Amino acid sequence: MKRLLAILPLLGVVVLVQLLATWTGTQFYLTQMTMAAYYSLLIIGLCVLMGYAGQISLGHAGFFAIGGYLSAALTTLNLVPHRAEWLVRFLNGCGLLAAGTDLYGGKILVVLPWAAAILAVLTAAGVAVLIGIPVLKLKGHYLAMATLGFGIIIYRLVLATSWFGQADGISGVPPFVLLPGLTVSGNVSGRVQNYYIAWGVLVFGLFLLLNLMNSRIGRALRAIHGSEEAADAMGVNISRFKLQTFVLSAVFAAIAGVLLTHFNGGIGPSEAGVMKSVRYVAIVAVGGMANLWGALVMGVLLNFLSLRGVFGSYDDAVFGLILILIMLFAPDGILSLVSRKKRQVPLPEAPQDEEA
Amino acid sequence: MLKIRNLESGYGKIKALKHVSMHVDSGEIVTIIGANGAGKTTLLATIAGLVKARAGEIVFRGQNLCALSAEKIPALGCVMVPEGRQVFATMSVEDNLILGAHVLQKEGRQVIEELLDHQYALFPVLRDRKEQLAGTLSGGEQQMLAMGRALMSRPKLVMMDEPSTGLAPLIVKEIFQIIVRLRDEGNTVLLVEQNARAALAIADRGYVLETGKVILQGPADDLLNNHDVQRAYLGREKINEK
């Protein structure tokens, strides 16, 4: 309940931003706020993996891309020429296909966004399991290298596969009707609605993770981060918790990919790029690693600035620089600089001085 | 309760334990003493499953532990207080304790509360500091926390690895008094110590480990008075010579 109350001010800010944007006639800001919210969904998932479980991933843009690209490909691939094949007939029979029109007005038959989204997220989860089982045995920079390798593989696969549009990416992704009257799309008329959908998903995700981190699972994760051996000796199944967290963060990334792709109406290979993964890691670090609120605030702020083009062509350079500066001067996150005085922890007493 | 037969274990090419056999009966304090590198810690780590046994068997309440991975062993009631405490420094004292009850996931909130109360009664200083981060505790308090954390899983056997490491003599005395109290409350304790005199003073039985082998065993009083043990580990002969 306390955590629910902590989220209320955030909801207040979300509403306030929308009202301010509408009153001042600057609703275009809401588009970037919507996109930033989806990126932040990935970032809070990565925050749990990095900050709480202590496992780094330099491949999370890969999971984002799996979600985005699969749902984009499935909802744009015209199945009319394959109508006679059993799989297409089976899908049609299940009511998973929908008729639509392509960019030139031609009649096409595609997979429903819901079905595509579920398949995309499940695929990301499955890939996370397959990658996670061998890779999570590694530690520190070995884990970083292995996940980086995974990210590069996904990026090159996307670039090389004609089904994924190669360097052009996929465009013409249809709107995603979540519920009747609730549609993820880039239409200007649906801007406010999409802003609230994105923030609704993000706040719900944050609430879920905050609860999880305060449960038995969160405690076990922090214990693993503290000392794997001691956690092991306490009966914590380390490999299972690490894998579950990895999959959970991959699912968050994939959901963000699916929704942002439908919002943007397309996806390009840069979304799968290694620099994207570096950026996510940098933002989690700026937020303070084991700090979901910090990750959320920094995720929204930095992505918003980046999407507004504030960093210009130096975009990736800025995030690289941020990562270096944070590691050098504020390894506990930028917010720790503000509250450093308050949080100063007394050093443990030397054992000789003990009286009790 | 615990029976070890012909246990062999080690790291890479190093054989740290050679044909170790020993047992621990219910309700007693058994201590394993020996010099640095004798294999004491390896023995505990092997029982706890952190190091894999190469040969022999470890039977705990009728179950062979050698086949089990480390995280399954605490659920059977065999839990370790690791050397150097290894408390989770960035978690609060209370969260450290609750984590100790990780294996009791099917029990309700109330059972956990009762266990917490029990540990706070045993270690009142932990109650005063329950909100504090474990990393900010003194060495003695961390040792108490590590013990309380282990006891949270309602173990049948508590294994303690060098609880006196780095603590002032007064604190060591207090920790050892608590170990005696644990035994008197019906717990079984397997205690590994370099501080042989203090360990033998509270133990019921003892084993002397040297380069991976058990070279002596018997009631703690006998070992305390044993000429070889005195010379090698207690340093009493030197004092007598003066």
Coordinates of C-alpha atoms in Angstrom, one line a residue:
Chain A
M1 CA 0.0 0.0 0.0
K2 CA 2.9 2.3 0.9
R3 CA 4.4 1.7 -2.5
L4 CA 1.1 2.4 -4.2
L5 CA 1.0 5.8 -2.4
A6 CA 4.6 6.5 -3.6
I7 CA 3.4 6.1 -7.1
L8 CA 0.6 8.6 -6.8
P9 CA 2.8 11.7 -7.0
L10 CA 4.3 10.2 -10.2
L11 CA 0.8 9.9 -11.7
G12 CA 0.2 13.5 -10.7
V13 CA 3.3 14.6 -12.6
V14 CA 2.2 12.6 -15.6
V15 CA -1.2 14.3 -15.7
L16 CA 0.4 17.7 -15.0
V17 CA 2.8 17.4 -17.9
Q18 CA -0.1 16.5 -20.3
L19 CA -2.2 19.4 -19.0
L20 CA 0.7 21.9 -19.3
A21 CA 1.5 20.7 -22.8
T22 CA -2.1 21.0 -23.9
W23 CA -2.6 24.5 -22.3
T24 CA 0.6 25.9 -23.8
G25 CA -0.1 24.4 -27.2
T26 CA 3.1 22.3 -27.1
Q27 CA 1.5 18.9 -27.4
F28 CA 4.2 17.8 -29.7
Y29 CA 6.4 17.3 -26.6
L30 CA 4.0 14.5 -25.7
T31 CA 5.3 12.4 -28.7
Q32 CA 8.8 12.3 -27.3
M33 CA 7.5 11.8 -23.8
T34 CA 5.6 8.7 -25.1
M35 CA 8.7 7.3 -26.8
A36 CA 10.8 8.1 -23.7
A37 CA 8.3 6.2 -21.6
Y38 CA 8.7 3.1 -23.7
Y39 CA 12.5 3.2 -23.6
S40 CA 12.2 3.7 -19.9
L41 CA 10.2 0.5 -19.7
L42 CA 13.2 -1.3 -21.0
I43 CA 15.5 0.6 -18.7
I44 CA 13.6 -0.3 -15.5
G45 CA 13.7 -3.9 -16.5
L46 CA 17.5 -3.6 -17.1
C47 CA 17.8 -1.9 -13.8
V48 CA 16.5 -4.9 -12.0
L49 CA 19.0 -7.1 -13.8
M50 CA 22.0 -4.8 -13.3
G51 CA 21.3 -3.1 -10.0
Y52 CA 19.6 -5.8 -8.0
A53 CA 20.8 -9.1 -9.5
G54 CA 24.2 -7.6 -10.4
Q55 CA 24.3 -9.0 -13.9
I56 CA 25.3 -6.7 -16.7
S57 CA 23.7 -7.0 -20.2
L58 CA 25.1 -5.2 -23.2
G59 CA 22.6 -6.9 -25.4
H60 CA 19.3 -5.5 -24.4
A61 CA 18.7 -3.6 -27.6
G62 CA 18.7 -7.1 -29.1
F63 CA 15.6 -8.1 -27.0
F64 CA 14.0 -4.7 -27.8
A65 CA 14.6 -5.5 -31.5
I66 CA 13.3 -9.0 -31.3
G67 CA 10.0 -7.6 -29.9
G68 CA 9.8 -4.7 -32.3
Y69 CA 10.9 -6.5 -35.5
L70 CA 8.8 -9.6 -35.0
S71 CA 5.7 -7.7 -34.4
A72 CA 6.5 -5.3 -37.3
A73 CA 7.2 -8.2 -39.7
L74 CA 4.2 -10.2 -38.7
T75 CA 1.8 -7.3 -38.9
T76 CA 3.1 -6.1 -42.3
L77 CA 3.9 -9.4 -44.2
N78 CA 1.2 -9.9 -46.8
L79 CA -0.1 -13.4 -46.5
V80 CA -2.5 -13.3 -49.5
P81 CA 0.0 -15.2 -51.8
H82 CA 0.3 -17.9 -49.1
R83 CA -3.5 -18.2 -48.5
A84 CA -3.6 -21.8 -49.5
E85 CA -0.9 -23.0 -47.2
W86 CA -2.0 -24.9 -44.1
L87 CA -0.4 -22.6 -41.6
V88 CA -2.1 -19.5 -43.0
R89 CA -5.4 -21.3 -43.2
F90 CA -5.0 -22.5 -39.6
L91 CA -4.2 -19.0 -38.4
N92 CA -7.1 -17.6 -40.3
G93 CA -9.3 -20.3 -38.8
C94 CA -8.2 -19.2 -35.3
G95 CA -9.2 -15.6 -36.1
L96 CA -5.6 -14.4 -35.8
L97 CA -5.4 -12.8 -39.2
A98 CA -6.9 -9.5 -40.3
A99 CA -7.5 -7.9 -43.7
G100 CA -5.9 -4.5 -44.2
T101 CA -4.5 -2.3 -46.9
D102 CA -0.8 -1.6 -47.8
L103 CA 0.8 1.7 -48.4
Y104 CA -0.5 1.8 -52.0
G105 CA -4.1 0.8 -51.1
G106 CA -3.8 -2.9 -52.1
K107 CA -5.7 -5.5 -50.1
I108 CA -3.5 -7.5 -47.8
L109 CA -3.9 -10.2 -45.1
V110 CA -1.7 -9.9 -42.0
V111 CA -1.4 -11.3 -38.5
L112 CA -3.3 -9.4 -35.8
P113 CA -1.2 -7.1 -33.7
W114 CA -2.2 -9.0 -30.5
A115 CA -1.1 -12.3 -31.8
A116 CA 2.1 -10.8 -33.3
A117 CA 2.9 -9.1 -30.0
I118 CA 2.4 -12.2 -27.9
L119 CA 4.5 -14.3 -30.3
A120 CA 7.2 -11.6 -30.3
V121 CA 7.4 -11.3 -26.5
L122 CA 7.4 -15.1 -26.1
T123 CA 10.2 -15.4 -28.7
A124 CA 12.2 -12.8 -26.8
A125 CA 11.6 -14.7 -23.6
G126 CA 12.6 -18.0 -25.3
V127 CA 15.8 -16.5 -26.7
A128 CA 16.6 -15.0 -23.3
V129 CA 16.4 -18.5 -21.8
L130 CA 18.5 -20.0 -24.5
I131 CA 21.1 -17.3 -24.2
G132 CA 20.9 -16.9 -20.5
I133 CA 21.6 -20.5 -19.5
P134 CA 25.1 -20.6 -20.8
V135 CA 25.9 -16.8 -20.6
L136 CA 24.8 -16.2 -17.0
K137 CA 27.5 -18.6 -15.8
L138 CA 30.0 -15.9 -16.7
K139 CA 30.8 -13.0 -14.4
G140 CA 31.8 -9.4 -14.8
H141 CA 33.4 -8.3 -18.1
Y142 CA 33.1 -11.8 -19.5
L143 CA 29.3 -11.6 -19.1
A144 CA 29.5 -8.1 -20.7
M145 CA 31.4 -9.4 -23.7
A146 CA 29.0 -12.4 -24.1
T147 CA 25.9 -10.2 -24.0
L148 CA 27.6 -7.7 -26.3
G149 CA 28.2 -10.6 -28.8
F150 CA 24.5 -11.5 -28.6
G151 CA 23.6 -7.9 -29.3
I152 CA 25.9 -7.8 -32.4
I153 CA 24.4 -11.0 -33.7
I154 CA 20.9 -9.7 -33.5
Y155 CA 22.0 -6.4 -35.2
R156 CA 23.7 -8.2 -38.1
L157 CA 20.8 -10.6 -38.4
V158 CA 18.4 -7.7 -38.8
L159 CA 20.7 -6.0 -41.3
A160 CA 21.1 -9.2 -43.4
T161 CA 17.5 -10.5 -43.5
S162 CA 15.3 -9.2 -46.3
W163 CA 12.2 -10.2 -44.3
F164 CA 13.3 -7.5 -41.8
G165 CA 13.9 -4.9 -44.5
Q166 CA 17.7 -4.9 -44.1
A167 CA 19.0 -1.4 -43.8
D168 CA 15.6 0.1 -44.5
G169 CA 13.8 -1.5 -41.6
I170 CA 10.1 -2.1 -41.6
S171 CA 7.5 0.6 -42.1
G172 CA 3.7 0.7 -42.4
V173 CA 3.2 -1.1 -39.2
P174 CA -0.6 -0.9 -38.4
P175 CA -2.0 0.6 -35.2
F176 CA -2.3 -1.8 -32.3
V177 CA -5.8 -1.9 -30.8
L178 CA -5.2 -2.8 -27.1
L179 CA -8.8 -2.5 -26.1
P180 CA -11.8 -1.0 -28.0
G181 CA -11.1 2.7 -27.9
L182 CA -7.4 2.3 -26.8
T183 CA -5.1 2.2 -29.8
V184 CA -1.3 2.4 -29.9
S185 CA -0.6 4.4 -33.1
G186 CA 1.3 7.5 -34.2
N187 CA -1.8 9.4 -35.3
V188 CA -1.7 13.0 -34.1
S189 CA -5.3 12.7 -33.0
G190 CA -4.3 9.9 -30.6
R191 CA -1.4 11.8 -29.1
V192 CA -2.8 12.3 -25.7
Q193 CA -4.3 8.9 -25.6
N194 CA -0.9 7.3 -26.5
Y195 CA 0.9 9.4 -24.0
Y196 CA -1.4 7.9 -21.3
I197 CA -1.1 4.4 -22.7
A198 CA 2.7 4.5 -22.6
W199 CA 2.8 6.0 -19.1
G200 CA 0.2 3.6 -17.9
V201 CA 2.3 0.7 -19.0
L202 CA 5.5 2.2 -17.6
V203 CA 3.9 3.0 -14.2
F204 CA 2.4 -0.4 -14.0
G205 CA 5.7 -1.9 -14.8
L206 CA 7.4 0.2 -12.2
F207 CA 4.8 -0.8 -9.6
L208 CA 5.3 -4.5 -10.5
L209 CA 9.1 -4.3 -10.1
L210 CA 9.0 -2.2 -6.9
N211 CA 6.8 -4.9 -5.4
L212 CA 9.0 -7.7 -6.7
M213 CA 12.1 -6.1 -5.3
N214 CA 10.5 -5.9 -1.9
S215 CA 9.5 -9.5 -1.9
R216 CA 11.4 -12.7 -1.1
I217 CA 12.6 -12.6 -4.7
G218 CA 14.1 -9.1 -4.4
R219 CA 15.8 -10.0 -1.2
A220 CA 17.3 -13.1 -2.8
L221 CA 18.5 -11.0 -5.7
R222 CA 20.2 -8.4 -3.5
A223 CA 21.8 -11.3 -1.5
I224 CA 23.2 -12.7 -4.8
H225 CA 24.6 -9.3 -5.6
G226 CA 26.2 -9.0 -2.2
S227 CA 27.9 -12.4 -2.1
E228 CA 27.0 -15.3 -4.4
E229 CA 28.7 -17.8 -2.1
A230 CA 26.9 -16.7 1.0
A231 CA 23.6 -16.6 -0.8
D232 CA 24.3 -20.1 -2.0
A233 CA 25.0 -21.2 1.5
M234 CA 21.7 -19.7 2.6
G235 CA 19.8 -21.9 0.2
V236 CA 19.2 -19.4 -2.6
N237 CA 19.1 -21.0 -6.0
I238 CA 21.4 -18.6 -7.7
S239 CA 21.3 -19.7 -11.3
R240 CA 17.6 -19.9 -11.3
F241 CA 17.1 -16.4 -9.9
K242 CA 19.7 -14.9 -12.3
L243 CA 18.0 -16.6 -15.3
Q244 CA 14.5 -15.5 -14.2
T245 CA 15.6 -11.9 -13.8
F246 CA 17.3 -12.0 -17.2
V247 CA 14.2 -13.3 -18.8
L248 CA 12.0 -10.8 -17.0
S249 CA 14.2 -7.9 -18.2
A250 CA 14.2 -9.3 -21.7
V251 CA 10.4 -9.4 -21.6
F252 CA 10.2 -5.8 -20.5
A253 CA 12.5 -4.9 -23.4
A254 CA 10.4 -6.9 -25.9
I255 CA 7.2 -5.3 -24.7
A256 CA 8.8 -1.8 -25.1
G257 CA 9.9 -2.8 -28.6
V258 CA 6.5 -4.0 -29.6
L259 CA 4.6 -1.0 -28.3
L260 CA 7.1 1.6 -29.6
T261 CA 7.1 0.0 -33.0
H262 CA 3.4 0.3 -33.3
F263 CA 3.5 3.8 -32.0
N264 CA 6.2 4.8 -34.5
G265 CA 4.6 2.8 -37.3
G266 CA 7.9 1.1 -38.0
I267 CA 11.3 0.1 -36.8
G268 CA 14.9 0.4 -38.2
P269 CA 18.1 -1.4 -37.6
S270 CA 19.5 1.3 -35.4
E271 CA 17.1 0.1 -32.6
A272 CA 19.1 -3.1 -32.5
G273 CA 22.5 -1.3 -32.5
V274 CA 25.1 -1.9 -29.9
M275 CA 25.2 1.8 -29.0
K276 CA 21.6 1.5 -28.0
S277 CA 22.5 -1.2 -25.5
V278 CA 25.4 1.0 -24.2
R279 CA 23.0 3.9 -23.8
Y280 CA 20.6 1.8 -21.7
V281 CA 23.4 0.6 -19.5
A282 CA 24.6 4.2 -19.1
I283 CA 21.2 5.4 -18.1
V284 CA 20.8 2.6 -15.5
A285 CA 24.2 3.7 -14.1
V286 CA 23.2 7.4 -14.0
G287 CA 20.1 6.4 -12.2
G288 CA 22.1 4.7 -9.5
M289 CA 22.1 1.0 -10.5
A290 CA 19.9 -0.5 -7.8
N291 CA 17.4 2.4 -7.9
L292 CA 14.3 1.9 -9.9
W293 CA 13.1 5.4 -9.4
G294 CA 16.5 6.8 -10.5
A295 CA 16.4 4.6 -13.6
L296 CA 12.9 5.8 -14.4
V297 CA 13.6 9.5 -14.0
M298 CA 16.9 9.4 -15.8
G299 CA 15.5 7.1 -18.5
V300 CA 12.7 9.6 -19.2
L301 CA 14.9 12.7 -19.0
L302 CA 17.8 11.5 -21.1
N303 CA 15.7 9.8 -23.7
F304 CA 13.5 12.8 -24.0
L305 CA 16.5 15.2 -24.5
S306 CA 18.0 12.7 -27.0
L307 CA 14.7 12.4 -28.9
R308 CA 14.3 16.2 -29.0
G309 CA 17.7 16.3 -30.7
V310 CA 19.3 18.3 -27.9
F311 CA 22.6 16.3 -28.4
G312 CA 22.5 16.6 -32.1
S313 CA 24.8 14.4 -34.0
Y314 CA 26.8 13.8 -30.8
D315 CA 24.0 11.7 -29.4
D316 CA 26.0 8.5 -28.9
A317 CA 29.1 10.4 -27.9
V318 CA 27.1 12.1 -25.2
F319 CA 25.9 8.8 -23.7
G320 CA 29.5 7.4 -23.9
L321 CA 30.7 10.4 -22.1
I322 CA 27.9 10.2 -19.5
L323 CA 29.0 6.6 -18.8
I324 CA 32.6 7.6 -18.3
L325 CA 31.8 10.5 -16.0
I326 CA 29.3 8.6 -13.9
M327 CA 31.8 5.8 -13.4
L328 CA 34.5 8.3 -12.4
F329 CA 32.6 10.7 -10.2
A330 CA 29.3 9.3 -9.2
P331 CA 29.3 5.5 -9.3
D332 CA 26.2 5.5 -7.1
G333 CA 24.3 7.5 -9.6
I334 CA 23.7 11.2 -10.2
L335 CA 21.0 11.4 -7.5
S336 CA 23.6 10.3 -4.9
L337 CA 25.5 13.5 -5.5
V338 CA 22.4 15.4 -4.3
S339 CA 21.9 13.3 -1.2
R340 CA 25.5 12.5 -0.5
K341 CA 25.5 14.4 2.8
K342 CA 22.4 12.7 4.1
R343 CA 23.5 9.2 3.1
Q344 CA 27.0 9.2 4.4
V345 CA 27.4 5.8 6.1
P346 CA 29.5 5.6 9.2
L347 CA 32.5 3.3 8.7
P348 CA 32.3 0.0 10.6
E349 CA 34.2 0.2 13.9
A350 CA 37.5 -1.5 14.2
P351 CA 36.9 -4.8 16.1
Q352 CA 39.4 -3.8 18.8
D353 CA 37.2 -0.8 19.8
E354 CA 34.2 -2.9 20.6
E355 CA 32.7 -2.9 24.1
A356 CA 29.5 -4.7 23.6
Chain B
M1 CA 23.0 -36.7 12.7
L2 CA 26.0 -36.2 10.4
K3 CA 28.3 -39.1 9.4
I4 CA 31.3 -38.6 7.1
R5 CA 33.1 -41.6 5.7
N6 CA 36.4 -41.6 3.8
L7 CA 35.8 -38.1 2.4
E8 CA 38.2 -36.8 -0.2
S9 CA 38.0 -33.3 -1.5
G10 CA 40.2 -30.5 -2.9
Y11 CA 40.8 -27.8 -5.5
G12 CA 42.3 -28.7 -8.8
K13 CA 45.4 -30.8 -8.2
I14 CA 45.4 -30.1 -4.5
K15 CA 44.0 -32.7 -2.3
A16 CA 42.8 -30.8 0.7
L17 CA 41.1 -33.7 2.5
K18 CA 42.3 -37.3 2.6
H19 CA 40.1 -40.1 3.9
V20 CA 38.4 -37.9 6.5
S21 CA 35.8 -39.8 8.7
M22 CA 33.9 -38.2 11.5
H23 CA 30.5 -37.9 13.0
V24 CA 28.3 -35.4 14.8
D25 CA 25.6 -36.6 17.2
S26 CA 22.4 -34.7 17.9
G27 CA 22.7 -32.0 20.6
E28 CA 26.5 -31.8 20.9
I29 CA 29.1 -29.2 20.0
V30 CA 31.8 -30.8 17.9
T31 CA 34.9 -28.8 17.1
I32 CA 37.4 -29.3 14.3
I33 CA 40.8 -27.7 15.2
G34 CA 44.0 -27.5 13.3
A35 CA 46.5 -25.2 11.9
N36 CA 46.1 -22.9 8.9
G37 CA 45.7 -25.0 5.7
A38 CA 44.9 -28.2 7.5
G39 CA 41.6 -28.4 5.5
K40 CA 39.1 -27.3 8.2
T41 CA 37.4 -24.8 6.0
T42 CA 37.4 -27.2 3.0
L43 CA 35.7 -29.8 5.2
L44 CA 32.9 -27.4 6.0
A45 CA 32.6 -26.1 2.4
T46 CA 32.4 -29.7 1.2
I47 CA 29.6 -30.5 3.6
A48 CA 27.8 -27.4 2.5
G49 CA 28.2 -28.4 -1.1
L50 CA 30.3 -25.4 -2.1
V51 CA 33.2 -27.7 -2.9
K52 CA 32.4 -31.0 -4.6
A53 CA 33.5 -34.2 -2.8
R54 CA 35.7 -36.4 -4.8
A55 CA 35.2 -39.7 -2.9
G56 CA 33.5 -40.9 0.2
E57 CA 30.1 -39.9 1.6
I58 CA 28.5 -37.3 3.7
V59 CA 25.3 -38.6 5.3
F60 CA 23.1 -36.1 7.0
R61 CA 20.0 -37.4 8.7
G62 CA 20.0 -40.4 6.3
Q63 CA 20.6 -38.4 3.1
N64 CA 23.8 -38.3 1.1
L65 CA 24.7 -34.7 0.6
C66 CA 27.5 -35.4 -1.9
A67 CA 24.9 -35.6 -4.8
L68 CA 23.2 -32.3 -3.9
S69 CA 24.0 -28.8 -5.1
A70 CA 24.8 -26.2 -2.4
E71 CA 21.5 -24.3 -2.5
K72 CA 19.5 -27.5 -1.7
I73 CA 21.4 -28.3 1.5
P74 CA 20.1 -25.6 3.8
A75 CA 16.5 -26.8 3.2
L76 CA 17.5 -30.2 4.7
G77 CA 18.5 -28.4 8.0
C78 CA 22.2 -28.1 7.5
V79 CA 23.3 -24.5 7.4
M80 CA 26.6 -22.7 7.5
V81 CA 27.8 -19.5 9.1
P82 CA 30.6 -18.7 6.6
E83 CA 34.1 -17.5 7.5
G84 CA 34.4 -13.8 7.7
R85 CA 30.7 -13.5 8.3
Q86 CA 29.7 -12.6 4.7
V87 CA 26.7 -10.7 5.8
F88 CA 24.9 -8.9 2.9
A89 CA 26.4 -5.4 3.5
T90 CA 23.9 -3.4 1.5
M91 CA 20.9 -5.0 3.0
S92 CA 19.3 -4.1 6.4
V93 CA 19.9 -6.3 9.4
E94 CA 16.3 -7.4 9.3
D95 CA 16.4 -8.2 5.6
N96 CA 19.6 -10.3 6.2
L97 CA 17.7 -12.2 8.9
I98 CA 14.6 -12.7 6.7
L99 CA 16.9 -13.9 3.9
G100 CA 18.1 -16.6 6.3
A101 CA 14.6 -18.0 6.2
H102 CA 14.6 -18.2 2.4
V103 CA 14.2 -22.0 2.5
L104 CA 11.0 -21.7 4.6
Q105 CA 9.1 -20.2 1.7
K106 CA 6.0 -22.2 2.5
E107 CA 5.7 -20.9 6.0
G108 CA 3.6 -17.8 6.6
R109 CA 4.6 -14.4 7.7
Q110 CA 3.8 -15.3 11.3
V111 CA 6.5 -18.0 11.4
I112 CA 9.0 -15.6 10.1
E113 CA 8.0 -13.0 12.8
E114 CA 8.4 -15.6 15.5
L115 CA 11.8 -16.6 14.2
L116 CA 12.8 -13.0 14.1
D117 CA 11.7 -12.5 17.7
H118 CA 13.7 -15.5 18.7
Q119 CA 16.9 -14.2 17.1
Y120 CA 16.3 -10.7 18.6
A121 CA 16.0 -12.3 22.0
L122 CA 19.2 -14.2 21.4
F123 CA 21.0 -11.1 20.0
P124 CA 19.4 -8.0 21.5
V125 CA 21.8 -5.8 19.8
L126 CA 20.4 -6.8 16.4
R127 CA 16.9 -5.6 17.4
D128 CA 18.4 -2.2 18.2
R129 CA 20.0 -2.1 14.8
K130 CA 17.4 -3.9 12.6
E131 CA 17.0 -1.0 10.2
Q132 CA 20.7 -0.4 9.9
L133 CA 22.7 -1.6 6.9
A134 CA 24.5 -4.8 7.8
G135 CA 27.8 -3.3 6.4
T136 CA 27.7 -0.6 9.1
L137 CA 27.8 -3.1 12.0
S138 CA 30.9 -3.9 14.0
G139 CA 32.7 -7.2 13.5
G140 CA 31.1 -8.8 16.6
E141 CA 27.7 -7.6 15.6
Q142 CA 28.2 -9.0 12.1
Q143 CA 29.1 -12.3 13.5
M144 CA 25.9 -12.3 15.6
L145 CA 24.0 -11.4 12.5
A146 CA 25.6 -14.2 10.5
M147 CA 24.6 -16.6 13.3
G148 CA 21.1 -15.3 13.6
R149 CA 20.7 -15.5 9.8
A150 CA 21.7 -19.1 9.8
L151 CA 19.4 -19.9 12.7
M152 CA 16.4 -18.3 10.8
S153 CA 16.2 -21.4 8.7
R154 CA 15.5 -23.6 11.8
P155 CA 18.5 -25.7 11.2
K156 CA 19.2 -29.1 12.7
L157 CA 22.9 -28.6 12.4
V158 CA 24.7 -25.2 12.4
M159 CA 28.2 -25.2 11.0
M160 CA 30.4 -22.3 12.0
D161 CA 33.6 -21.4 10.2
E162 CA 36.1 -19.5 12.4
P163 CA 33.6 -17.4 14.3
S164 CA 36.4 -15.8 16.3
T165 CA 38.2 -14.4 13.2
G166 CA 39.2 -10.7 13.7
L167 CA 37.2 -10.2 16.9
A168 CA 38.4 -8.8 20.2
P169 CA 38.9 -11.5 23.0
L170 CA 35.9 -10.1 24.9
I171 CA 33.6 -10.5 21.9
V172 CA 35.0 -14.0 21.2
K173 CA 34.0 -15.0 24.7
E174 CA 30.5 -13.6 24.2
I175 CA 30.1 -15.4 20.9
F176 CA 31.3 -18.7 22.4
Q177 CA 28.9 -18.3 25.3
I178 CA 26.1 -17.9 22.7
I179 CA 27.3 -21.1 21.0
V180 CA 27.0 -23.0 24.4
R181 CA 23.5 -21.5 24.8
L182 CA 22.5 -22.7 21.4
R183 CA 23.6 -26.2 22.3
D184 CA 21.7 -26.0 25.6
E185 CA 18.6 -25.1 23.7
G186 CA 18.9 -28.3 21.7
N187 CA 20.9 -27.3 18.7
T188 CA 23.8 -29.2 17.2
V189 CA 26.9 -27.3 16.3
L190 CA 29.9 -28.1 14.2
L191 CA 32.6 -25.6 15.0
V192 CA 35.7 -25.0 13.0
E193 CA 38.3 -22.9 14.9
Q194 CA 41.9 -21.9 14.9
N195 CA 41.4 -20.7 18.5
A196 CA 41.8 -24.3 19.7
R197 CA 41.7 -23.6 23.4
A198 CA 38.5 -21.6 23.3
A199 CA 36.9 -24.2 21.0
L200 CA 37.8 -27.2 23.1
A201 CA 36.7 -25.4 26.2
I202 CA 33.1 -25.3 25.0
A203 CA 33.0 -28.4 22.8
D204 CA 31.8 -31.9 23.7
R205 CA 34.1 -33.7 21.3
G206 CA 36.9 -32.6 19.0
Y207 CA 38.8 -33.7 15.9
V208 CA 42.3 -32.5 15.1
L209 CA 43.0 -32.0 11.4
E210 CA 46.5 -31.9 10.0
T211 CA 47.3 -31.6 6.3
G212 CA 43.9 -33.0 5.4
K213 CA 43.8 -35.9 7.7
V214 CA 42.2 -36.5 11.1
I215 CA 45.2 -37.3 13.4
L216 CA 43.4 -37.2 16.7
Q217 CA 39.9 -37.3 18.0
G218 CA 38.1 -37.7 21.3
P219 CA 36.3 -35.9 24.1
A220 CA 37.2 -32.3 24.2
D221 CA 38.6 -32.5 27.8
D222 CA 41.0 -35.3 26.7
L223 CA 42.2 -33.3 23.8
L224 CA 42.8 -30.3 26.0
N225 CA 45.0 -32.4 28.2
N226 CA 46.6 -34.3 25.4
H227 CA 50.4 -33.7 25.3
D228 CA 50.6 -33.4 21.5
V229 CA 47.7 -31.1 21.2
Q230 CA 49.0 -28.9 23.9
R231 CA 52.3 -28.6 22.2
A232 CA 51.1 -28.1 18.7
Y233 CA 48.0 -26.0 19.1
L234 CA 47.7 -24.7 22.7
G235 CA 51.3 -23.5 23.3
R236 CA 51.0 -24.6 26.9
E237 CA 54.3 -26.4 27.1
K238 CA 56.2 -23.3 26.4
I239 CA 54.4 -21.6 29.3
N240 CA 55.2 -24.5 31.6
E241 CA 58.8 -24.4 30.7
K242 CA 59.1 -20.9 31.9

